[in-house]
Structures are given as structure tokens and as C-alpha cells.
GROMACS .gro file of C-alpha atoms in nm:
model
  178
    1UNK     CA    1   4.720   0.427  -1.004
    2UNK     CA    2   4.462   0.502  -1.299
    3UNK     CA    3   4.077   0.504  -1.231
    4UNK     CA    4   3.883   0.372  -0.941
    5UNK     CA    5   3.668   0.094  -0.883
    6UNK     CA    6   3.320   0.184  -0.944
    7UNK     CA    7   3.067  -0.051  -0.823
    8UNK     CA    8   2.661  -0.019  -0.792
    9UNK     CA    9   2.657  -0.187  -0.419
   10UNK     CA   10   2.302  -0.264  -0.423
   11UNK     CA   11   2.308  -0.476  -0.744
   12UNK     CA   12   2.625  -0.636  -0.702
   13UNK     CA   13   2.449  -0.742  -0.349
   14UNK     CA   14   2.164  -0.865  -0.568
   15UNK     CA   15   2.369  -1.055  -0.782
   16UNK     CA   16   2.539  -1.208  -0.504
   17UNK     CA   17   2.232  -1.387  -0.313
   18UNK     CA   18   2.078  -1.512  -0.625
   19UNK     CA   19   2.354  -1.588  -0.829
   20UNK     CA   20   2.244  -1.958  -0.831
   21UNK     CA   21   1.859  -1.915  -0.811
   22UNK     CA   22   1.747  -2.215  -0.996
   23UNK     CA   23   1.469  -2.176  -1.266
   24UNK     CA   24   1.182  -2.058  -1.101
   25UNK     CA   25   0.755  -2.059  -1.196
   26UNK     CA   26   0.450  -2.029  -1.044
   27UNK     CA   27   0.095  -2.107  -1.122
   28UNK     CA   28  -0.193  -2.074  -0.923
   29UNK     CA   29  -0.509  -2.083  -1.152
   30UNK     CA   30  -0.771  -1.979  -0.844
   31UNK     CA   31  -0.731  -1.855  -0.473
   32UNK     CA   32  -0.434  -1.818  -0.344
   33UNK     CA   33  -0.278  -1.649  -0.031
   34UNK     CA   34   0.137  -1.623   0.016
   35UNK     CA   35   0.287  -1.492   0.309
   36UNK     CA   36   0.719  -1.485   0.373
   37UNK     CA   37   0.881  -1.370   0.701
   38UNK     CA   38   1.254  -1.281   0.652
   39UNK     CA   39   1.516  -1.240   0.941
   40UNK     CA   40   1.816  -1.310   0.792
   41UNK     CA   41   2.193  -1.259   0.927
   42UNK     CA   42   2.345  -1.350   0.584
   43UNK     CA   43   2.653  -1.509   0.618
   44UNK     CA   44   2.475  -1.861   0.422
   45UNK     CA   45   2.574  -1.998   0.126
   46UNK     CA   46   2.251  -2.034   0.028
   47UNK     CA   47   2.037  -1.831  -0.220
   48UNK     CA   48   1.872  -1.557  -0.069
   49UNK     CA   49   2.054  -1.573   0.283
   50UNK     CA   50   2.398  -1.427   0.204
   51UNK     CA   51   2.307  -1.061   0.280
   52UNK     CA   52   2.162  -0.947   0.576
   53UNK     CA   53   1.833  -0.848   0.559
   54UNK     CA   54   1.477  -0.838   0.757
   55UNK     CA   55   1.132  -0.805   0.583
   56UNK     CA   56   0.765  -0.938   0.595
   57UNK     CA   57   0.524  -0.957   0.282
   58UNK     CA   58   0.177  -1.092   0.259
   59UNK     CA   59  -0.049  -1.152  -0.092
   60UNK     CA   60  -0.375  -1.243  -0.199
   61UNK     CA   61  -0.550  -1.295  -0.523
   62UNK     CA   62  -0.709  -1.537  -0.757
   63UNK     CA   63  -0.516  -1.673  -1.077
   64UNK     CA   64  -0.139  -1.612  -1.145
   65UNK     CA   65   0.145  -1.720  -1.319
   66UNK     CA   66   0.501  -1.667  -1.324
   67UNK     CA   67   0.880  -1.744  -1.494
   68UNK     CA   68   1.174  -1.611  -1.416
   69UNK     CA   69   1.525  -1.739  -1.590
   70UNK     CA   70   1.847  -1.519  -1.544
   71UNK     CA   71   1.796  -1.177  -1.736
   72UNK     CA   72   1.376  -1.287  -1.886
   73UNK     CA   73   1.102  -1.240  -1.670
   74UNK     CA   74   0.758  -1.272  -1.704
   75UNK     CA   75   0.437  -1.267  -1.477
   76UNK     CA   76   0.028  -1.272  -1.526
   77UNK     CA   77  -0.160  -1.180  -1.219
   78UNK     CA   78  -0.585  -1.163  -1.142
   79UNK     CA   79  -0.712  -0.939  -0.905
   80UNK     CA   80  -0.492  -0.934  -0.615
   81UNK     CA   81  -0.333  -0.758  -0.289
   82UNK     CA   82   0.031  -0.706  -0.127
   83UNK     CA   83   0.153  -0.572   0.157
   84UNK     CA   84   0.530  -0.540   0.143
   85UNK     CA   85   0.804  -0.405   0.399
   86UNK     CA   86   1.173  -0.441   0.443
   87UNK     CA   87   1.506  -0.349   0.554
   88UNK     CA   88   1.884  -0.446   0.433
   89UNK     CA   89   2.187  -0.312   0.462
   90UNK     CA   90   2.145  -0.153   0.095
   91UNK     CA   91   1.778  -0.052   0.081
   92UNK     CA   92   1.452  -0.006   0.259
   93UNK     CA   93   1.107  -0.078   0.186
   94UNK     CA   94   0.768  -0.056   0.220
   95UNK     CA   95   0.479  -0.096  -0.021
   96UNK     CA   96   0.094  -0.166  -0.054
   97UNK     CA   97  -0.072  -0.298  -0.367
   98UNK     CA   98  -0.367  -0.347  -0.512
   99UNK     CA   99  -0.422  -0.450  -0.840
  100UNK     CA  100  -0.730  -0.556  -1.070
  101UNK     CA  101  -0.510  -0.717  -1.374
  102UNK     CA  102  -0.141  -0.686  -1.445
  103UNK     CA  103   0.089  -0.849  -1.709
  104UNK     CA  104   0.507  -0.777  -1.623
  105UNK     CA  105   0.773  -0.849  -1.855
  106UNK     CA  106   1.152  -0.799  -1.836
  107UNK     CA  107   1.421  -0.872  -2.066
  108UNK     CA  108   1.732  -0.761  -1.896
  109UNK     CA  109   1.749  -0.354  -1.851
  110UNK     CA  110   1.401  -0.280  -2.001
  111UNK     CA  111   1.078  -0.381  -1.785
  112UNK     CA  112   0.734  -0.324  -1.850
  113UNK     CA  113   0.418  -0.395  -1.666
  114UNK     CA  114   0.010  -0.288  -1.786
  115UNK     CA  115  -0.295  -0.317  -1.627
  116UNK     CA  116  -0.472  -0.141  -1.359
  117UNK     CA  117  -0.355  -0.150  -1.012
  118UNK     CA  118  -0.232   0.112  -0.712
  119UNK     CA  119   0.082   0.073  -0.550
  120UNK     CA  120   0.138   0.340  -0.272
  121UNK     CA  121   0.452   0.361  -0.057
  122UNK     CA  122   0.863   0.392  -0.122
  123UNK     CA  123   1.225   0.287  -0.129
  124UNK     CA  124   1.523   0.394  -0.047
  125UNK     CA  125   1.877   0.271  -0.117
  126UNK     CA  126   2.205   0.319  -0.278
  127UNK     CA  127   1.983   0.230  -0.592
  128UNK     CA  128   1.834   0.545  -0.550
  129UNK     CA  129   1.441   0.629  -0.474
  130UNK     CA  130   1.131   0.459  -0.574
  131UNK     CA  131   0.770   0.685  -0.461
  132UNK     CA  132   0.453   0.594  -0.574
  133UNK     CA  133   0.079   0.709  -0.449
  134UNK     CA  134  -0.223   0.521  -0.591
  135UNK     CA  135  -0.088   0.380  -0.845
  136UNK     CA  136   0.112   0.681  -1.009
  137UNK     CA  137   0.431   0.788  -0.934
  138UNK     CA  138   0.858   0.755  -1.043
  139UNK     CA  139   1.154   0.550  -0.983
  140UNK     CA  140   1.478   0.751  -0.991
  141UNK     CA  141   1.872   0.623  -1.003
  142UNK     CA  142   2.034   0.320  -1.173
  143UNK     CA  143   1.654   0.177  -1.232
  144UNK     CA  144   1.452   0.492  -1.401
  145UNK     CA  145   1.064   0.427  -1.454
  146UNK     CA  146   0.713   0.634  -1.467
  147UNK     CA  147   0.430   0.490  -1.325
  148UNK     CA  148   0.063   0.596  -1.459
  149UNK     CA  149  -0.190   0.408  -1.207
  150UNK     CA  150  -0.074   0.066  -1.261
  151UNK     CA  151   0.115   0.102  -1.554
  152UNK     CA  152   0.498   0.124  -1.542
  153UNK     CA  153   0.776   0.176  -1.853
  154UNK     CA  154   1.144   0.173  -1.746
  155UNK     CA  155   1.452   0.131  -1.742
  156UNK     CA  156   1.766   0.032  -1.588
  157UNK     CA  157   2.167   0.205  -1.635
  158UNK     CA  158   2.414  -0.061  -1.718
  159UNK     CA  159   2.692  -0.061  -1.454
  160UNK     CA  160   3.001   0.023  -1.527
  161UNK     CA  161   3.272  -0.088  -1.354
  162UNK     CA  162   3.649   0.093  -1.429
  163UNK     CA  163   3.899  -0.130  -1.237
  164UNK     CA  164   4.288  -0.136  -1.284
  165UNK     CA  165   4.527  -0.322  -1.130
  166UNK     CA  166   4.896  -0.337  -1.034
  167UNK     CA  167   5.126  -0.648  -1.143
  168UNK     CA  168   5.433  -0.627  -1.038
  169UNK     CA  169   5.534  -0.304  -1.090
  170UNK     CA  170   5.254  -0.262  -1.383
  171UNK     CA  171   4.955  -0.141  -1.403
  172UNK     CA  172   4.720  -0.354  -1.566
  173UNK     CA  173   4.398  -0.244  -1.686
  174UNK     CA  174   4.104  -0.428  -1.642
  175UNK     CA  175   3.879  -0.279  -1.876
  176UNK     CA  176   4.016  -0.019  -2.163
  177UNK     CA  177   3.984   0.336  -2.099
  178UNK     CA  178   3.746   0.522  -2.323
   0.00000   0.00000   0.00000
């Protein structure tokens, strides 16, 4: 049979716990501190619960605001601090952040985020490797991105997934070969 199935495992996991994730904003105009505990078996048809995962995070600040619908993102955050650390079967994590002022967009592939702030720490998953140190530092893999002290440019590497199939006796392709 023709080509293989190629599939990016962390993204398709991704898509798969958020699939439905409702419409989703935030605005706190002064002090706020956030705090989530995960310990999740997965299993749930719920959003966020289907994969397996554990992780803590923690935030403080004063003023943000945030959307997030399907593919468009956008977020305004104050002065602010994170502490961020996880483990799935896909990826690991761990992250600290501090930030004076920071403005993030996405649309789709192409993200963008200004302002002044220091993330130090890493990841490291089949989505490939993320290392940063005060605020300067590279993402490498599907998602590619440079990181200049709080400032970050990137991009991510549509998937592409090559699948054919057999019907009786036939082999049916999927998607047309190039």
C-alpha cells in the first residue's frame, strides 16, 4: 500500500481535548492572582480532560485581557508573574515568567507577542524543543520562533497528513499525491 500515515501526535492530542472549547475571554482590569492544579487521567469527554496529563501553574499581575476563538487569539497583559510546570504523555514543561507589558496575537500558524518580559525554562515533546533564559531564547520543530527578551516572532509548519486506504481490493487515496 502507497504512503503512510503521517500524523504530528502532539497537535492532533491538542486538537482532541479542546475541540469543543467554547468561546473564551478574560478581563481583569486590577489585581488579580490565578492558580490551576491539574491531575488528570483523561479518559473524559470533557474539554481539557481527554488526555492524560499532570501540571500546576500559578499567576499574578494587575490588568489583563484576553479572547480566544478557534484559529484568532489575542491577549493584553500589565505587569505580571507565572510559574508554570507540567507533564503529558506528549510533552513536558516547566517555565517562569516575568513580564512588565506584553501584547500576544495569533491568527492561525503565525503568532506574535511584544513587550518586555523574561521567560526562563523549557519543553520538550514530540513538538520538538522550546529553551529560553531571561527572556531570550528559540523554539525549534513544528512551532519555530526567536525570542529577544520578551519579544517573540514565529511560526508554526502546517501538518501534513498522507493517508491511503484500501476498499475492497482498491486503494483509495485520501489525499492526492504530489
Amino acid at each position: 500500500m502507497g504512503e503512510n500515515l503521517q500524523v504530528y501526535i502532539e497537535e492532533a492530542c491538542n486538537f482532541i481535548d479542546n475541540i469543543d472549547q467554547p468561546l473564551d475571554f478574560v478581563i481583569n482590569p486590577g489585581f488579580y492572582v490565578d492558580g490551576t492544579v491539574c491531575a488528570c487521567k483523561g479518559g473524559v469527554n470533557q474539554p481539557g480532560k481527554r488526555i492524560p496529563k499532570v501540571g500546576a501553574k500559578a499567576e499574578a499581575g494587575f490588568g489583563r485581557a484576553k479572547v480566544e476563538a478557534s484559529v484568532l487569539g489575542a491577549e493584553l497583559r500589565g505587569p505580571n508573574a507565572q510559574a508554570s510546570a507540567g507533564v503529558s504523555p506528549v510533552a513536558a514543561v516547566a517555565m517562569v515568567r516575568a513580564e512588565l507589558l506584553s501584547a500576544k496575537c495569533s491568527l492561525g500558524p503565525v503568532h506574535f507577542q511584544g513587550g518586555a518580559g523574561f521567560d526562563t525554562g523549557g519543553s520538550l515533546g514530540f513538538h520538538g524543543m522550546e529553551v529560553k533564559f531571561l527572556g531570550c531564547g528559540f523554539t525549534l520543530g513544528r512551532k519555530n520562533s526567536l525570542a529577544l527578551f520578551g519579544s517573540e516572532v514565529g511560526f508554526t509548519l502546517p501538518a501534513k497528513v498522507n493517508a491511503n486506504v484500501e476498499y475492497m481490493g482498491k486503494e483509495v487515496l485520501a489525499y492526492p499525491k504530489e
